[in-house]
PDB file of C-alpha atoms in Angstrom:
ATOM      1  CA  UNK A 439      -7.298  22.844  20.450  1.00  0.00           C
ATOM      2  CA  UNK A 440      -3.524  24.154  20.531  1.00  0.00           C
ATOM      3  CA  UNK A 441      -0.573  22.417  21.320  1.00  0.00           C
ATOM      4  CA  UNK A 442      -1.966  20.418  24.840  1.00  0.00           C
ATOM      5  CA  UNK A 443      -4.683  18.907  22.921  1.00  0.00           C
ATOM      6  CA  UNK A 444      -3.497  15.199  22.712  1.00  0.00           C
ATOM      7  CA  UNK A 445      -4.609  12.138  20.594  1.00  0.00           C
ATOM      8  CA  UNK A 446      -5.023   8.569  21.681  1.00  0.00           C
ATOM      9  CA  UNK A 447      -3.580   5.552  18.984  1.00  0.00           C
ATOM     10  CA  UNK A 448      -6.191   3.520  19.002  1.00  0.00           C
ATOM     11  CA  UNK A 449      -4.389   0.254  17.497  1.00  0.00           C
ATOM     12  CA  UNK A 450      -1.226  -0.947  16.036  1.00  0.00           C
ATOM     13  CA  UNK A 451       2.101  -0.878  18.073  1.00  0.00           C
ATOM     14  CA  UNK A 452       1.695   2.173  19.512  1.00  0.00           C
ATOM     15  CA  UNK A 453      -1.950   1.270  20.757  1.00  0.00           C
ATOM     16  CA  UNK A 454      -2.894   3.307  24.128  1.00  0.00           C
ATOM     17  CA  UNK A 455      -0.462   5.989  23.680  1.00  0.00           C
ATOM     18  CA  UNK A 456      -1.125   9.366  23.937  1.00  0.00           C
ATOM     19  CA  UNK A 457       0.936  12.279  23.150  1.00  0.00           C
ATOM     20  CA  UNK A 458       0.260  15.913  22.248  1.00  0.00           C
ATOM     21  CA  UNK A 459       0.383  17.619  18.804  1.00  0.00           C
ATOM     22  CA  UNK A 460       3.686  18.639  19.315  1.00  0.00           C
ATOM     23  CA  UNK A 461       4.724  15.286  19.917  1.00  0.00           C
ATOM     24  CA  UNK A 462       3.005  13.983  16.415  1.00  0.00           C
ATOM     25  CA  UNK A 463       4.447  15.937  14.810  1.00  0.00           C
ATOM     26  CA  UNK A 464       7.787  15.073  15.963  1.00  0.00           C
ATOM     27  CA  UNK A 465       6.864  11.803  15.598  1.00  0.00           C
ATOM     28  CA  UNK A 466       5.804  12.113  12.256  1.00  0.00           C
ATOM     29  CA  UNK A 467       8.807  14.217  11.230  1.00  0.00           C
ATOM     30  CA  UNK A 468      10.831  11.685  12.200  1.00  0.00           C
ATOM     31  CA  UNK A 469       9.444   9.167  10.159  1.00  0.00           C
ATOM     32  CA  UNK A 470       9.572  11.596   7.278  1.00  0.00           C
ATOM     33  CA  UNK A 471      13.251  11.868   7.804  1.00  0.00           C
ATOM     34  CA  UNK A 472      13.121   7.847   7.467  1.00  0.00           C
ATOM     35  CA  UNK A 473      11.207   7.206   4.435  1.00  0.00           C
ATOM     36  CA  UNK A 474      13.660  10.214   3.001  1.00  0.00           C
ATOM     37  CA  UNK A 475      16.528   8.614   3.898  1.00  0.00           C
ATOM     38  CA  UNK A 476      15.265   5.307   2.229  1.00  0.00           C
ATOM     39  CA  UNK A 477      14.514   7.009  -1.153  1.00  0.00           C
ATOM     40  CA  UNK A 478      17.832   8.663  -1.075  1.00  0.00           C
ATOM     41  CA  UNK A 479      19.055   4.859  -2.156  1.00  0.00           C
ATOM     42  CA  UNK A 480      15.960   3.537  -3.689  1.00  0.00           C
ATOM     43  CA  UNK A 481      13.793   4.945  -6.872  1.00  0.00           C
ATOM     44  CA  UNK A 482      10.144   3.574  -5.879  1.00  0.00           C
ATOM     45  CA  UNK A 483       9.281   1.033  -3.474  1.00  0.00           C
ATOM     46  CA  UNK A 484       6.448  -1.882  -4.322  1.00  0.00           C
ATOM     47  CA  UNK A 485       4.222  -3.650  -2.069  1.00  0.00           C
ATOM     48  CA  UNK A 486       1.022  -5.202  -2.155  1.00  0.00           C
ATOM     49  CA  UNK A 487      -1.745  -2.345  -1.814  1.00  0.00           C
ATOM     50  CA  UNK A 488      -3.182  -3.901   1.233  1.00  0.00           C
ATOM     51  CA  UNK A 489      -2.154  -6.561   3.693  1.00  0.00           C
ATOM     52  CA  UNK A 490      -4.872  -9.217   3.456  1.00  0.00           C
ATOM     53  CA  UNK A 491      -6.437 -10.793   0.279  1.00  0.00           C
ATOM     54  CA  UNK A 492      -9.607  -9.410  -0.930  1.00  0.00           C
ATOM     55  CA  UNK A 493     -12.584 -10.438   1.532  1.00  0.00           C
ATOM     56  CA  UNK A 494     -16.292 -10.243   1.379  1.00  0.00           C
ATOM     57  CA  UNK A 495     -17.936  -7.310   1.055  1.00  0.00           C
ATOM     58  CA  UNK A 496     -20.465  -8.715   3.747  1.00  0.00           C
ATOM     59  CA  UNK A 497     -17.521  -8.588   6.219  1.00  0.00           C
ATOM     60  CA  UNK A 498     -16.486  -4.794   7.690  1.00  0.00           C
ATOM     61  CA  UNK A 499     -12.620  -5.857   7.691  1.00  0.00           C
ATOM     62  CA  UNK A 500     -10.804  -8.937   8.994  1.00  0.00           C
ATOM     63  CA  UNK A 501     -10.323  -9.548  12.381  1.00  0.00           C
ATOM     64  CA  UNK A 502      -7.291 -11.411  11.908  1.00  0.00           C
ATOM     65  CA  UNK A 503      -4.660 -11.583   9.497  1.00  0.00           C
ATOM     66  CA  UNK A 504      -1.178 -14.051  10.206  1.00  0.00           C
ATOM     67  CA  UNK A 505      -2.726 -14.702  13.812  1.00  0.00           C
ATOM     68  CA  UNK A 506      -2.678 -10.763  14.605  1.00  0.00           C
ATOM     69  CA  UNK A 507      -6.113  -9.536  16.126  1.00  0.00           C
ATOM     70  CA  UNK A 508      -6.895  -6.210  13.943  1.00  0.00           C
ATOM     71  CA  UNK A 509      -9.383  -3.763  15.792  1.00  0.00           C
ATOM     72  CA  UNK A 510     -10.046  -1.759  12.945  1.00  0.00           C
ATOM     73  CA  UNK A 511     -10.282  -1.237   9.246  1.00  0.00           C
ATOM     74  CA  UNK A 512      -7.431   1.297   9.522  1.00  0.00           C
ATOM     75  CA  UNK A 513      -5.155  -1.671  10.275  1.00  0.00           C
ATOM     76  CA  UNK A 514      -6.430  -3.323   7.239  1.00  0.00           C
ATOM     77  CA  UNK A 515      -5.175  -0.425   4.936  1.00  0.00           C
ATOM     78  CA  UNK A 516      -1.339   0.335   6.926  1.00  0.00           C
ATOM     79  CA  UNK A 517       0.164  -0.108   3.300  1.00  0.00           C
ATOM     80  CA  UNK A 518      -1.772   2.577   1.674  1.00  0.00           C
ATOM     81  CA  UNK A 519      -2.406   5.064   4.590  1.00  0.00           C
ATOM     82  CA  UNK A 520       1.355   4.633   5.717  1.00  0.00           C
ATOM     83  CA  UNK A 521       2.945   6.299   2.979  1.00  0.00           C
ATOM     84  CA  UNK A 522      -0.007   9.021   2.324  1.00  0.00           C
ATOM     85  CA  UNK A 523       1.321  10.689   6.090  1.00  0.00           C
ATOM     86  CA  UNK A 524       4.747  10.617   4.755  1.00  0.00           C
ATOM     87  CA  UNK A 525       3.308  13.161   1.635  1.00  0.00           C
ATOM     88  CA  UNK A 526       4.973   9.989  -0.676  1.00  0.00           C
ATOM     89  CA  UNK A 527       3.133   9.606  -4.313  1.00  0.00           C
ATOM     90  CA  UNK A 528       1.533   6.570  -4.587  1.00  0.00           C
ATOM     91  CA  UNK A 529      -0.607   4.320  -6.656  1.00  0.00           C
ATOM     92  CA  UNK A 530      -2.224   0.679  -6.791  1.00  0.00           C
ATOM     93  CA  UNK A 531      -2.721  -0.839 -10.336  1.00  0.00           C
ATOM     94  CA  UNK A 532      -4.421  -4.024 -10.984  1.00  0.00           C
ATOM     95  CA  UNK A 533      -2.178  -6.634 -11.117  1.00  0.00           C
ATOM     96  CA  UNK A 534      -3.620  -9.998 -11.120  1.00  0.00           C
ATOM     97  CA  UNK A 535      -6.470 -12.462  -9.392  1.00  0.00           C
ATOM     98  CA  UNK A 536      -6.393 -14.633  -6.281  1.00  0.00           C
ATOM     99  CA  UNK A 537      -7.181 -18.343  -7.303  1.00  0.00           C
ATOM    100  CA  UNK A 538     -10.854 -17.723  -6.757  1.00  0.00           C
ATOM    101  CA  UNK A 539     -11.189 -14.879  -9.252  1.00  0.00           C
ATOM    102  CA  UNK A 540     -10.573 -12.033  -6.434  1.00  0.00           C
ATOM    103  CA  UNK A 541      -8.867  -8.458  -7.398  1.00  0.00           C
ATOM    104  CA  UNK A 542      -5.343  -7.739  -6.587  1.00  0.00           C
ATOM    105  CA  UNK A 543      -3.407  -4.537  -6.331  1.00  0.00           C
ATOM    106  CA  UNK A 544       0.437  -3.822  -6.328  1.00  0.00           C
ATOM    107  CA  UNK A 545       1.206  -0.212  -5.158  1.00  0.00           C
ATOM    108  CA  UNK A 546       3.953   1.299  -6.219  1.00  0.00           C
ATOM    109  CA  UNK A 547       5.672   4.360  -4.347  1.00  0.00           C
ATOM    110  CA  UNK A 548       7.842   7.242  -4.913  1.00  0.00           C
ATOM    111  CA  UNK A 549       9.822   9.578  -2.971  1.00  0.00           C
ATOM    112  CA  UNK A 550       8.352  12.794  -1.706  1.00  0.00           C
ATOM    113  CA  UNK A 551       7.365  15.233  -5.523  1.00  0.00           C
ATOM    114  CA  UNK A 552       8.637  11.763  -7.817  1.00  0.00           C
ATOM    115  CA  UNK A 553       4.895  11.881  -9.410  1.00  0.00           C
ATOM    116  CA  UNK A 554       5.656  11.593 -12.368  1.00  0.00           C
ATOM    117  CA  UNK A 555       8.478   8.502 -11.290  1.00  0.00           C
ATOM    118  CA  UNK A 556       5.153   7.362 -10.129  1.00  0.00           C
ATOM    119  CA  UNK A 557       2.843   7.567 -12.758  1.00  0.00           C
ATOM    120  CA  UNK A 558       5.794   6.689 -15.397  1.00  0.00           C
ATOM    121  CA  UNK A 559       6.066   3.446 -13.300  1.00  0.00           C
ATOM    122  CA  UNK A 560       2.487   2.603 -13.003  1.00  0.00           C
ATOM    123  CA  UNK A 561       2.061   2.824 -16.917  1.00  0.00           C
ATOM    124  CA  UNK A 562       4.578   0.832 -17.484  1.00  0.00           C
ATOM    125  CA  UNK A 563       3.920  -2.166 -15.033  1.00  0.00           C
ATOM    126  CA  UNK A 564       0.180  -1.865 -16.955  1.00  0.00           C
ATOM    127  CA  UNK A 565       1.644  -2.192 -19.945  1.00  0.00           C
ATOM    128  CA  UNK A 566       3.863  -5.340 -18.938  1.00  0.00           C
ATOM    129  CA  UNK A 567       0.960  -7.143 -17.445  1.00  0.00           C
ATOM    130  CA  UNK A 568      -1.449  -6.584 -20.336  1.00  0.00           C
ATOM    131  CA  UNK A 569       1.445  -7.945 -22.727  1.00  0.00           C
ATOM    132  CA  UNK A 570       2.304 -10.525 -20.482  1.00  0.00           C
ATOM    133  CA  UNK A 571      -1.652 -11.283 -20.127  1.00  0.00           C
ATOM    134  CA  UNK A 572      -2.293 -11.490 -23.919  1.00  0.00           C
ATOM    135  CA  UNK A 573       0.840 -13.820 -24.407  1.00  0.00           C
ATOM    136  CA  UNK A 574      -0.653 -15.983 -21.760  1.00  0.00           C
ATOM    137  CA  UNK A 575      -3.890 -15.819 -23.718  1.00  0.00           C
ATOM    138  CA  UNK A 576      -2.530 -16.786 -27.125  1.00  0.00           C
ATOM    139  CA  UNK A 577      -0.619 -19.930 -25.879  1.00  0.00           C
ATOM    140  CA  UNK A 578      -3.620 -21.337 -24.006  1.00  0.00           C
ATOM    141  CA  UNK A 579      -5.242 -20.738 -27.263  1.00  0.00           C
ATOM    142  CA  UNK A 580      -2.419 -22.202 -29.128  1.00  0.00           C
ATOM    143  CA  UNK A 581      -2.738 -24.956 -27.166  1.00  0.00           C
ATOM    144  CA  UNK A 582      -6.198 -25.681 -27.053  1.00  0.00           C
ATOM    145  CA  UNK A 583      -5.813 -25.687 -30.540  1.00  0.00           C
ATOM    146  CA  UNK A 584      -3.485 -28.248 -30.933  1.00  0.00           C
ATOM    147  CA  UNK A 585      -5.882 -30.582 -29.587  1.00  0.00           C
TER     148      UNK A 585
END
């Protein structure tokens, strides 16, 4: 292709824009130096794993979310894709249900080689949850018990 080959952004905020390599990478360096510069003052950074609650498999991806038209699944997944261009570790762990019984993920991210940060992180949120979980458990059984 070499550097005049260009790419077209298909959605999001930079939808209809076209550039050549060259300029993507640019672009993308310079959101490297960005997320780099963030980490400098933060250790990990936590966010859901996507932007919308879980929806039916039945359904390819929501077309909106907070009264924003999406055009594609990509825009669904921003969170997790975002961070994968910027080579940051990430991971999602279970952390909980919706009110109807549906999955939900927290991802937690690292700076650029903080893997193990990462994974150290991850294992320990588990770890909360599942004690937090069981504590839950035993007082609803306390309770129940009591009457």
């Amino acid at each position: 292709f070499g550097t005049q080959a260009r790419c077209s952004m298909g959605s999001g905020p930079q939808k209809g824009r076209t550039m050549t390599l060259g300029e993507a990478r640019e672009e993308l360096g310079r959101l490297q130096d960005q997320v780099d510069r963030w980490f400098e003052a933060h250790e990990l950074l936590i966010t859901p794993t996507v932007i919308t609650r879980p929806f039916a498999n039945k359904i390819r991806y929501p077309s909106w979310i907070g009264g924003v038209s999406l055009e594609s699944y990509v825009e669904c997944m921003a969170m997790t894709y975002a961070f994968s261009l910027t080579h940051c570790p990430s991971i999602s762990v279970p952390c909980g249900r919706t009110g109807d019984g549906l999955p939900v993920g927290l991802q937690i991210i690292g700076a650029r080689y903080q893997d193990a940060r990462v994974l150290c992180a991850a294992k320990s949120i588990e770890d909360w949850l599942r004690s937090n979980n069981n504590n839950n458990n035993n007082n609803n059984n306390n309770n129940n018990n009591n009457n």
